[in-house]
Coordinates of C-alpha atoms in Angstrom, one line a residue:
Chain A
X20 CA -42.6 64.6 304.9
X21 CA -41.0 63.3 308.1
X22 CA -43.4 61.3 310.2
X23 CA -45.4 58.6 308.5
X24 CA -48.8 60.1 307.7
X25 CA -51.8 58.5 309.5
X26 CA -54.1 56.0 307.8
X27 CA -57.7 56.8 306.8
X28 CA -58.9 54.7 309.8
X29 CA -56.9 56.7 312.3
X30 CA -57.9 60.0 310.8
X31 CA -61.6 59.2 310.8
X32 CA -61.4 58.0 314.5
X33 CA -59.4 61.1 315.5
X34 CA -61.8 63.5 313.8
X35 CA -64.8 61.7 315.1
X36 CA -63.5 61.9 318.7
X37 CA -62.5 65.6 318.3
X38 CA -58.9 64.7 318.8
X39 CA -58.1 66.9 315.8
X40 CA -60.1 69.0 313.4
X41 CA -60.9 68.1 309.8
X42 CA -59.5 71.4 308.8
X43 CA -56.1 70.6 310.4
X44 CA -56.1 67.2 308.7
X45 CA -56.8 68.8 305.3
X46 CA -54.2 71.5 305.8
X47 CA -51.6 68.9 306.5
X48 CA -52.6 66.9 303.5
X49 CA -52.4 70.0 301.3
X50 CA -48.9 70.6 302.6
X51 CA -48.0 67.0 301.8
X52 CA -49.4 67.6 298.4
X53 CA -47.0 70.5 298.0
X54 CA -44.1 68.2 299.1
X55 CA -45.1 65.6 296.4
X56 CA -45.3 68.1 293.6
X57 CA -42.2 66.8 291.9
X58 CA -43.9 63.4 291.2
X59 CA -46.3 65.0 288.7
X60 CA -49.0 62.9 290.3
X61 CA -51.6 65.6 290.4
X62 CA -53.6 67.2 287.5
X63 CA -56.0 69.4 289.5
X64 CA -56.0 70.6 293.1
X65 CA -59.0 71.4 295.1
X66 CA -57.5 73.4 298.0
X67 CA -60.1 76.1 298.6
X68 CA -63.2 73.8 298.4
X69 CA -61.4 71.1 300.4
X70 CA -60.8 73.5 303.2
X71 CA -64.3 74.8 303.0
X72 CA -65.6 71.2 303.2
X73 CA -63.4 70.4 306.2
X74 CA -64.6 73.5 308.1
X75 CA -68.2 72.4 307.3
X76 CA -67.4 68.9 308.8
X77 CA -66.0 70.6 311.9
X78 CA -69.1 72.7 312.3
X79 CA -71.3 69.7 312.0
X80 CA -69.3 67.8 314.6
X81 CA -69.6 70.8 316.9
X82 CA -73.3 70.5 316.5
X83 CA -73.1 66.9 317.5
X84 CA -74.0 65.5 314.0
X85 CA -72.5 62.2 312.9
X86 CA -69.9 62.7 310.2
X87 CA -69.5 59.2 308.6
X88 CA -67.0 56.4 308.3
X89 CA -64.4 58.6 306.5
X90 CA -64.8 61.7 308.6
X91 CA -62.2 64.3 307.5
X92 CA -60.2 61.8 305.4
X93 CA -58.4 63.5 302.5
X94 CA -58.7 61.5 299.3
X95 CA -57.5 61.8 295.7
X96 CA -59.4 60.7 292.6
X97 CA -58.1 59.4 289.4
X98 CA -58.8 61.9 286.6
X99 CA -61.0 59.5 284.6
X100 CA -63.7 59.6 287.4
X101 CA -66.1 62.5 287.1
X102 CA -66.1 65.3 289.6
X103 CA -68.5 68.2 289.3
X104 CA -66.2 70.7 291.0
X105 CA -63.0 69.8 289.2
X106 CA -62.0 69.1 285.6
X107 CA -62.0 65.5 284.4
X108 CA -59.5 65.1 281.6
X109 CA -58.6 61.4 281.6
X110 CA -55.1 62.8 281.1
X111 CA -56.1 63.5 277.5
X112 CA -55.4 66.6 275.5
X113 CA -58.9 66.0 273.9
X114 CA -60.6 66.5 277.2
X115 CA -58.4 69.4 278.6
X116 CA -60.5 71.6 280.8
X117 CA -63.6 69.4 280.5
X118 CA -65.9 69.9 283.6
X119 CA -68.5 67.1 284.0
X120 CA -72.0 68.2 285.0
X121 CA -72.1 65.6 287.7
X122 CA -70.2 63.6 290.3
X123 CA -69.4 59.9 289.9
X124 CA -71.5 57.8 292.4
X125 CA -68.2 56.6 294.1
X126 CA -67.1 60.2 294.6
X127 CA -70.5 61.2 296.0
X128 CA -70.5 58.2 298.4
X129 CA -67.0 59.1 299.6
X130 CA -68.1 62.7 300.3
X131 CA -71.3 61.6 302.0
X132 CA -69.1 59.5 304.3
X133 CA -67.1 62.5 305.3
X134 CA -64.1 62.2 302.9
X135 CA -62.6 65.3 301.4
X136 CA -61.4 65.3 297.8
X137 CA -58.2 67.2 297.6
X138 CA -56.9 66.4 294.2
X139 CA -57.5 64.6 290.8
X140 CA -54.6 62.4 289.8
X141 CA -52.5 61.9 286.7
X142 CA -52.9 58.6 284.8
X143 CA -52.4 56.9 281.4
X144 CA -54.7 58.6 278.9
X145 CA -58.2 57.0 279.3
X146 CA -56.6 54.4 281.6
X147 CA -54.7 52.9 278.7
X148 CA -51.2 51.9 279.8
X149 CA -49.0 50.2 282.4
X150 CA -46.4 52.9 283.1
X151 CA -48.3 56.3 283.2
X152 CA -46.2 57.4 280.3
X153 CA -49.3 57.7 278.1
X154 CA -50.5 60.9 279.9
X155 CA -50.8 64.0 277.8
X156 CA -49.6 65.8 280.8
X157 CA -46.3 64.0 281.3
X158 CA -45.4 60.8 283.2
X159 CA -45.7 60.3 287.0
X160 CA -42.4 59.5 288.7
X161 CA -41.9 56.7 291.1
X162 CA -41.8 58.0 294.7
X163 CA -38.7 56.0 295.5
X164 CA -36.8 56.4 292.3
X165 CA -37.6 59.3 289.9
X166 CA -36.1 57.4 286.9
X167 CA -38.8 54.7 287.2
X168 CA -42.4 54.4 286.5
X169 CA -44.9 54.1 289.4
X170 CA -46.9 51.8 287.2
X171 CA -50.2 52.5 285.5
X172 CA -52.7 53.4 284.6
X173 CA -53.6 54.7 288.1
X174 CA -50.0 55.8 288.6
X175 CA -50.8 59.2 290.1
X176 CA -53.2 57.8 292.7
X177 CA -50.6 55.1 293.7
X178 CA -47.7 57.6 293.9
X179 CA -49.6 60.0 296.0
X180 CA -50.7 57.3 298.5
X181 CA -47.2 55.8 298.6
X182 CA -45.6 59.2 299.1
X183 CA -48.1 59.9 302.0
X184 CA -50.0 62.9 300.5
X185 CA -53.3 61.1 301.0
X186 CA -54.1 57.9 302.9
X187 CA -56.4 56.7 300.2
X188 CA -57.2 57.3 296.5
X189 CA -59.6 56.0 293.9
X190 CA -58.3 54.4 290.7
X191 CA -59.9 52.3 288.0
X192 CA -58.8 48.8 287.0
X193 CA -59.6 47.4 283.5
X194 CA -56.6 45.0 283.3
X195 CA -54.6 45.7 286.5
X196 CA -54.5 49.5 286.6
X197 CA -55.0 49.6 290.3
X198 CA -53.1 46.5 291.4
X199 CA -50.0 46.9 289.3
X200 CA -49.2 50.5 290.4
X201 CA -50.0 49.5 294.0
X202 CA -47.4 46.6 293.6
X203 CA -44.8 49.0 292.1
X204 CA -45.3 51.6 294.8
X205 CA -45.4 49.2 297.8
X206 CA -49.0 49.8 298.8
X207 CA -52.4 47.9 298.8
X208 CA -54.5 47.9 295.6
X209 CA -58.0 46.5 295.6
X210 CA -60.0 45.7 292.5
X211 CA -63.5 44.8 293.7
X212 CA -65.8 42.3 291.9
X213 CA -67.2 43.4 288.5
X214 CA -70.5 45.1 289.5
X215 CA -69.6 45.7 293.1
X216 CA -68.9 49.4 292.8
X217 CA -71.0 51.7 290.6
X218 CA -69.3 52.9 287.5
X219 CA -71.6 55.8 287.0
X220 CA -69.2 58.6 286.3
X221 CA -66.2 56.5 285.5
X222 CA -65.2 57.3 281.9
X223 CA -65.7 54.0 280.1
X224 CA -62.8 52.1 278.6
X225 CA -63.7 48.4 278.5
X226 CA -67.2 48.1 279.8
X227 CA -67.2 44.3 280.5
X228 CA -63.9 44.7 282.4
X229 CA -63.8 48.2 284.1
X230 CA -64.1 48.5 287.9
X231 CA -63.3 51.3 290.3
X232 CA -60.8 50.3 292.9
X233 CA -58.9 51.7 295.9
X234 CA -55.3 52.5 296.7
X235 CA -54.4 52.6 300.4
X236 CA -51.4 51.9 302.6
X237 CA -53.3 49.3 304.8
X238 CA -55.7 46.5 304.3
X239 CA -58.0 48.0 306.9
X240 CA -58.2 51.2 304.8
X241 CA -59.1 49.2 301.7
X242 CA -61.9 47.5 303.7
X243 CA -63.1 50.8 305.0
X244 CA -63.1 52.5 301.6
X245 CA -64.8 49.5 299.9
X246 CA -67.7 49.4 302.4
X247 CA -68.3 53.1 301.6
X248 CA -68.2 53.0 297.8
X249 CA -69.7 49.5 297.2
X250 CA -73.4 48.8 296.5
X251 CA -76.1 48.8 293.9
X252 CA -76.7 52.0 291.9
X253 CA -79.8 52.3 289.7
X254 CA -77.6 54.5 287.4
X255 CA -75.2 51.7 286.6
X256 CA -77.1 48.8 285.0
X257 CA -74.1 46.5 285.6
X258 CA -73.9 47.2 289.3
X259 CA -74.9 44.2 291.5
X260 CA -77.7 44.0 294.1
X261 CA -75.4 42.1 296.4
X262 CA -75.3 42.9 300.1
X263 CA -72.3 45.0 301.3
X264 CA -70.6 43.6 304.3
X265 CA -68.7 45.1 307.2
X266 CA -65.4 44.1 305.7
X267 CA -63.3 45.9 308.3
X268 CA -65.1 44.2 311.2
X269 CA -64.1 40.8 309.8
X270 CA -60.4 41.4 309.3
X271 CA -59.3 39.9 312.6
X272 CA -61.1 36.6 311.9
X273 CA -58.1 34.9 310.3
X274 CA -58.2 32.3 307.6
X275 CA -58.0 28.9 309.4
X276 CA -59.1 26.2 307.1
X277 CA -59.2 28.4 304.0
X278 CA -58.0 26.7 300.8
X279 CA -55.7 28.6 298.5
X280 CA -54.5 27.6 295.1
X281 CA -51.1 28.8 294.0
X282 CA -50.9 29.4 290.3
X283 CA -47.4 28.0 290.3
X284 CA -46.9 26.9 286.7
X285 CA -48.3 30.2 285.5
X286 CA -45.7 32.0 287.7
X287 CA -42.8 29.9 286.2
X288 CA -43.4 31.9 283.0
X289 CA -40.5 33.7 281.3
X290 CA -39.7 37.1 282.6
X291 CA -40.7 36.7 286.2
X292 CA -38.0 38.4 288.4
X293 CA -36.5 36.3 291.2
X294 CA -37.6 38.9 293.7
X295 CA -41.2 38.3 292.6
X296 CA -41.0 34.5 292.9
X297 CA -39.5 34.9 296.3
X298 CA -42.3 37.1 297.4
X299 CA -44.9 34.5 296.3
X300 CA -43.0 31.8 298.1
X301 CA -42.9 33.7 301.3
X302 CA -46.6 34.4 301.0
X303 CA -47.3 30.7 300.7
X304 CA -45.2 30.2 303.8
X305 CA -47.0 32.9 305.8
X306 CA -50.4 31.6 304.7
X307 CA -49.6 28.1 305.7
X308 CA -48.4 29.4 309.1
X309 CA -51.8 31.0 309.5
X310 CA -53.6 27.7 309.1
X311 CA -54.6 27.8 305.4
X312 CA -54.1 24.9 303.1
X313 CA -52.0 26.0 300.0
X314 CA -51.9 23.7 297.0
X315 CA -50.5 24.2 293.5
X316 CA -53.2 24.6 290.9
X317 CA -53.0 25.1 287.2
X318 CA -55.1 27.1 284.8
X319 CA -54.5 25.8 281.3
X320 CA -55.6 29.0 279.6
X321 CA -53.5 31.2 281.8
X322 CA -51.0 31.9 279.0
X323 CA -53.7 33.1 276.7
X324 CA -55.1 35.8 278.9
X325 CA -53.1 38.6 277.2
X326 CA -54.3 38.0 273.7
X327 CA -57.9 37.5 275.0
X328 CA -57.7 40.7 277.1
X329 CA -56.2 42.9 274.5
X330 CA -58.7 41.9 271.8
X331 CA -61.7 42.4 274.0
X332 CA -60.5 45.5 275.8
X333 CA -59.5 47.3 272.6
X334 CA -62.7 46.3 270.8
X335 CA -64.8 47.7 273.7
X336 CA -62.6 50.8 273.8
X337 CA -63.0 51.5 270.1
X338 CA -66.7 51.6 270.7
X339 CA -66.7 53.5 274.0
X340 CA -64.3 56.2 272.8
X341 CA -66.5 56.9 269.7
X342 CA -68.2 59.5 271.9
X343 CA -65.1 61.7 271.8
X344 CA -65.9 63.3 268.5
X345 CA -65.5 67.0 269.1
X346 CA -69.3 67.7 269.5
X347 CA -70.2 67.3 273.2
X348 CA -67.0 67.4 275.2
X349 CA -63.6 69.0 275.3
X350 CA -61.6 70.2 272.3
X351 CA -62.5 70.4 268.6
X352 CA -60.2 70.7 265.5
X353 CA -60.5 74.0 263.8
X354 CA -60.8 74.9 260.1
X355 CA -62.8 71.8 259.1
X356 CA -65.2 71.7 256.1
X357 CA -67.4 68.8 257.0
X358 CA -68.7 66.8 260.0
X359 CA -66.7 63.8 258.9
X360 CA -63.6 65.9 258.9
X361 CA -64.5 67.3 262.3
X362 CA -64.6 63.8 263.8
X363 CA -61.5 62.6 262.1
X364 CA -59.3 65.6 262.8
X365 CA -60.5 66.1 266.4
X366 CA -59.8 62.5 267.2
X367 CA -56.6 62.2 265.2
X368 CA -55.1 65.3 266.8
X369 CA -56.6 64.9 270.3
X370 CA -55.8 61.3 271.2
X371 CA -52.3 60.2 272.1
X372 CA -50.3 57.4 270.3
X373 CA -51.4 54.5 272.6
X374 CA -55.1 55.4 272.6
X375 CA -55.0 55.6 268.8
X376 CA -53.2 52.2 268.6
X377 CA -55.9 50.6 270.8
X378 CA -58.8 52.2 268.9
X379 CA -57.2 50.9 265.7
X380 CA -56.6 47.4 267.1
X381 CA -60.2 47.2 268.4
X382 CA -61.7 48.5 265.2
X383 CA -59.6 46.0 263.2
X384 CA -60.7 43.1 265.5
X385 CA -64.3 44.1 265.0
X386 CA -64.2 44.9 261.3
X387 CA -65.8 42.8 258.5
X388 CA -63.5 39.9 257.6
X389 CA -61.7 39.9 261.0
X390 CA -64.6 39.8 263.5
X391 CA -64.8 36.0 263.7
X392 CA -61.0 35.4 263.7
X393 CA -60.3 37.9 266.4
X394 CA -63.2 39.4 268.5
X395 CA -65.6 36.4 268.4
X396 CA -62.7 34.0 269.0
X397 CA -61.5 36.1 272.0
X398 CA -65.0 36.1 273.5
X399 CA -65.3 32.3 273.2
X400 CA -61.9 31.9 274.8
X401 CA -62.9 34.2 277.6
X402 CA -66.0 32.1 278.2
X403 CA -63.8 29.0 278.4
X404 CA -61.4 30.8 280.7
X405 CA -64.3 31.7 283.0
X406 CA -65.4 28.1 283.2
X407 CA -61.8 27.0 284.0
X408 CA -61.9 29.6 286.8
X409 CA -65.2 28.3 288.1
X410 CA -63.8 24.8 288.2
X411 CA -60.8 26.0 290.2
X412 CA -63.0 27.9 292.6
X413 CA -64.8 24.6 293.5
X414 CA -61.5 23.3 294.8
X415 CA -60.1 26.4 296.4
X416 CA -61.4 29.5 298.0
X417 CA -58.7 31.9 296.7
X418 CA -56.0 32.0 294.1
X419 CA -52.5 33.3 294.7
X420 CA -50.0 34.7 292.1
X421 CA -47.8 37.7 291.6
X422 CA -49.3 41.1 290.8
X423 CA -46.7 41.9 288.1
X424 CA -43.8 39.9 286.8
X425 CA -41.3 42.5 287.8
X426 CA -40.8 45.6 290.0
X427 CA -41.0 49.1 288.7
X428 CA -39.2 49.4 285.4
X429 CA -37.4 52.4 284.0
X430 CA -39.3 55.3 282.3
X431 CA -38.7 54.9 278.6
X432 CA -37.8 51.2 278.8
X433 CA -40.9 49.9 277.1
X434 CA -42.7 52.9 275.7
X435 CA -41.5 52.0 272.1
X436 CA -42.5 48.4 272.4
X437 CA -46.3 48.2 272.9
X438 CA -46.3 44.4 273.0
X439 CA -43.7 44.2 275.8
X440 CA -45.8 46.8 277.8
X441 CA -48.9 44.6 277.3
X442 CA -47.2 41.5 278.5
X443 CA -46.5 43.1 281.9
X444 CA -50.2 42.8 282.6
X445 CA -50.1 39.0 282.4
X446 CA -51.1 38.3 286.0
X447 CA -53.7 41.0 286.5
X448 CA -56.0 40.7 283.5
X449 CA -57.2 37.3 284.7
X450 CA -59.5 38.9 287.4
X451 CA -60.9 41.4 284.9
X452 CA -61.7 38.7 282.4
X453 CA -63.3 36.6 285.1
X454 CA -64.9 39.4 287.0
X455 CA -63.4 38.3 290.4
X456 CA -62.2 40.6 293.1
X457 CA -58.4 40.8 293.5
X458 CA -56.0 42.5 295.8
X459 CA -52.3 43.3 295.6
X460 CA -50.4 43.5 298.9
X461 CA -46.8 44.6 299.2
X462 CA -44.2 41.9 299.9
X463 CA -42.0 42.6 303.0
X464 CA -39.5 45.3 302.1
X465 CA -36.0 44.1 301.4
X466 CA -33.0 46.4 301.7
X467 CA -32.0 47.9 298.3
X468 CA -34.9 46.2 296.5
X469 CA -37.9 48.0 294.9
X470 CA -41.3 47.0 296.1
X471 CA -43.1 44.0 294.6
X472 CA -46.7 42.8 295.2
X473 CA -48.4 39.5 295.6
X474 CA -52.0 39.1 294.4
X475 CA -54.9 37.2 295.8
X476 CA -58.1 36.5 293.8
X477 CA -61.4 35.5 295.4
X478 CA -64.7 34.2 294.1
X479 CA -67.0 36.9 292.8
X480 CA -68.5 39.0 295.7
X481 CA -66.2 37.4 298.3
X482 CA -64.3 40.6 299.1
X483 CA -64.7 39.7 302.8
X484 CA -62.5 36.6 302.5
X485 CA -60.1 38.4 300.1
X486 CA -59.6 41.2 302.6
X487 CA -59.4 38.9 305.6
X488 CA -56.6 36.9 303.9
X489 CA -54.8 40.1 302.9
X490 CA -54.9 41.1 306.5
X491 CA -53.3 37.8 307.5
X492 CA -50.5 38.5 305.1
X493 CA -50.2 42.1 306.4
X494 CA -49.8 40.8 309.9
X495 CA -47.1 38.5 308.7
X496 CA -45.1 41.4 307.4
X497 CA -46.6 42.0 304.0
X498 CA -47.2 45.7 304.7
X499 CA -46.1 49.2 303.8
X500 CA -43.7 50.2 306.4
X501 CA -45.1 53.7 306.6
X502 CA -48.7 52.5 307.2
X503 CA -49.4 53.0 310.9
Chain B
X22 CA -44.5 33.9 266.3
X23 CA -46.0 33.8 262.8
X24 CA -45.3 36.5 260.2
X25 CA -48.3 38.8 259.9
X26 CA -48.1 42.1 258.2
X27 CA -50.7 44.8 258.0
X28 CA -50.6 46.9 254.9
X29 CA -50.8 50.7 254.8
X30 CA -54.1 50.3 253.0
X31 CA -55.5 48.1 255.7
X32 CA -54.4 50.8 258.2
X33 CA -56.1 53.5 256.2
X34 CA -59.3 51.5 255.9
X35 CA -59.4 50.8 259.7
X36 CA -58.6 54.5 260.4
X37 CA -61.6 55.5 258.3
X38 CA -63.8 53.1 260.2
X39 CA -62.5 54.5 263.5
X40 CA -62.9 58.1 262.3
X41 CA -59.2 58.8 263.0
X42 CA -57.2 61.2 260.8
X43 CA -53.6 59.7 260.7
X44 CA -50.5 61.4 259.3
X45 CA -48.6 59.4 256.7
X46 CA -45.7 58.8 259.1
X47 CA -48.3 57.5 261.7
X48 CA -49.7 55.1 259.1
X49 CA -46.3 53.5 258.5
X50 CA -45.7 53.1 262.2
X51 CA -49.2 51.9 262.9
X52 CA -48.8 49.2 260.2
X53 CA -45.7 47.9 261.9
X54 CA -47.0 48.0 265.5
X55 CA -50.4 46.6 264.7
X56 CA -48.8 43.9 262.7
X57 CA -46.7 42.8 265.6
X58 CA -49.6 42.8 268.1
X59 CA -51.8 40.9 265.6
X60 CA -49.1 38.3 265.1
X61 CA -49.0 37.8 268.9
X62 CA -52.8 37.5 269.4
X63 CA -52.9 35.1 266.4
X64 CA -51.9 32.4 269.0
X65 CA -55.6 32.2 269.9
X66 CA -56.2 30.6 266.5
X67 CA -54.5 27.4 267.9
X68 CA -57.1 27.1 270.7
X69 CA -59.7 24.5 270.3
X70 CA -63.0 26.3 270.9
X71 CA -66.6 25.2 270.5
X72 CA -68.0 27.4 267.7
X73 CA -71.5 26.1 268.0
X74 CA -72.7 28.0 271.0
X75 CA -74.0 31.6 270.9
X76 CA -71.4 34.2 271.8
X77 CA -71.2 35.0 275.5
X78 CA -71.8 38.7 274.9
X79 CA -75.3 38.2 273.5
X80 CA -76.7 37.1 276.8
X81 CA -79.3 39.5 278.2
X82 CA -77.1 41.1 280.8
X83 CA -74.1 43.0 279.5
X84 CA -71.4 40.4 279.9
X85 CA -72.9 37.2 281.1
X86 CA -70.6 37.3 284.1
X87 CA -72.9 38.9 286.7
X88 CA -74.0 35.6 288.3
X89 CA -77.4 36.5 289.6
X90 CA -78.2 39.3 287.1
X91 CA -81.8 39.4 286.0
X92 CA -82.4 37.5 282.8
X93 CA -84.7 40.2 281.4
X94 CA -82.2 43.0 281.7
X95 CA -82.6 46.1 283.8
X96 CA -85.1 48.6 282.7
X97 CA -86.3 51.2 285.1
X98 CA -89.9 52.3 285.3
X99 CA -90.7 55.0 282.7
X100 CA -91.0 57.8 285.4
X101 CA -89.4 61.2 285.0
X102 CA -86.3 61.6 287.1
X103 CA -83.8 64.3 287.8
X104 CA -81.5 64.7 284.8
X105 CA -78.4 66.7 283.9
X106 CA -78.7 70.5 283.7
X107 CA -78.9 71.6 280.1
X108 CA -76.8 74.7 280.6
X109 CA -74.0 72.8 282.3
X110 CA -74.0 70.1 279.6
X111 CA -73.9 72.7 276.8
X112 CA -71.2 74.7 278.6
X113 CA -68.8 71.7 278.3
X114 CA -69.3 71.5 274.5
X115 CA -66.9 73.2 272.0
X116 CA -69.8 75.0 270.3
X117 CA -73.4 75.5 271.3
X118 CA -76.2 77.9 270.5
X119 CA -79.8 78.3 271.4
X120 CA -79.8 75.2 273.6
X121 CA -78.2 73.0 271.0
X122 CA -74.8 71.6 270.0
X123 CA -73.4 73.2 266.9
X124 CA -71.6 71.2 264.2
X125 CA -70.6 71.9 260.5
X126 CA -73.4 71.9 258.0
X127 CA -74.4 68.4 257.0
X128 CA -77.1 69.1 254.4
X129 CA -76.6 71.4 251.5
X130 CA -79.0 74.3 251.4

């Protein structure tokens, strides 16, 4: 599309003030969706119901009824988040055509606030991957370079937002699946605190790590989206009874006197591209200019996060994915003689290579003879990592590091080397293991260079400071050029 | 990185536990790939950890990381609430009949 599409904040204001109709906004978004078809970012479209909903919003506005904070805002939803009106496949052959009997709480909250779901987005199967190549429905292409990955696992959501089809999308983040694709695509990716957003209706991957997050082009839109989807939900026993703040209203406050710890020795790790180090350096400069105190801090266990994460995440996945057994959902293997064979053949034929690999690793780490050496050891190391983080957060208010060690890599570059793929999550898994909120903001665009992101991590439930600081960076040029 | 190999038999045993039917070619590849990942995560063995304390995951709340979570867990009152529609739930299943999920026979007649 030609002109930069408007942000969610601008759309909601325009629709609320009757400067345009919700129907007009949704029609334009559907046209932008057509224009982005080559990215393979969309698994299911919702055209007819989206237009019907938009007309309903326009009628309510005509009657003088309030429409909500996201009035008329078109949104896309990662396909591992349940929607009653659209299939939810988790990009898995095993769930092809599955229609959940209910909406995820986050989706219901978006709709109650006036947002209009226009599409479900492609992703790595069950959220397992860092390149979107593990989708049963083909990879998503990077909006700036079709030979590259948009990142993963929320690659479809990131690509659609970066391409301008929607101003905002939901993703899920178990080890960086919102933040890493946001960094690759040059947009803003927010992973809220563990427990901040209800996961009712998010298909579980790693239950002690999973969190629903947002992909947007501006920090303001991230703040707006979070305020809508956050909050306690009796249907998710892990959701927190913490007050939800007006995050957007605090964005202009600045960060004078805020203390930031730069995880500098962590960043000096092998394989960090110069472009990424440069982005972190310029973030340090911008934050100092804004009156924050930046100091180098170190986290001794930082280099152990990948083994800890992959043992815990796969162990939890092996348990969570046991439910896909050919009995209650999706596809079932034919011609089987016994229940055992039904389970084994349905799962063996229905899951893709990476999902099987992770189920196998998790099962192995939990199995008799290996439990103490792997799973229990990883849990203890995680507890130690959490106490190291607690100590750091007594000294500083925020942590700063890259989002990913590199910019978007080529499709096919790492797909045959699972370990190399896992190592690309080195900076993001930290906030999932600790439960902290974290955000990726795009570094200032450099001619000829692909986008890279810098990451801020805050104390648990301090999204207000996280977003305020991200807004400071945004005002200093850490922004998506098309966000207006 | 230490040498660590996973045998085809270990892969078969794990696949049985995971209820995954794997082709013979998959088993060979899986042995190689799992072996490499296990060799990498083996670095955790070098960490000095305190083995005496209870595992963090056996705390009352799910993970032990929700700071102000109630110690007694979260159980709602035993009052009937709205629940999923049976017809819709069954419609999503590969086979159902008379309000139930259908599976292969598990008990010999």
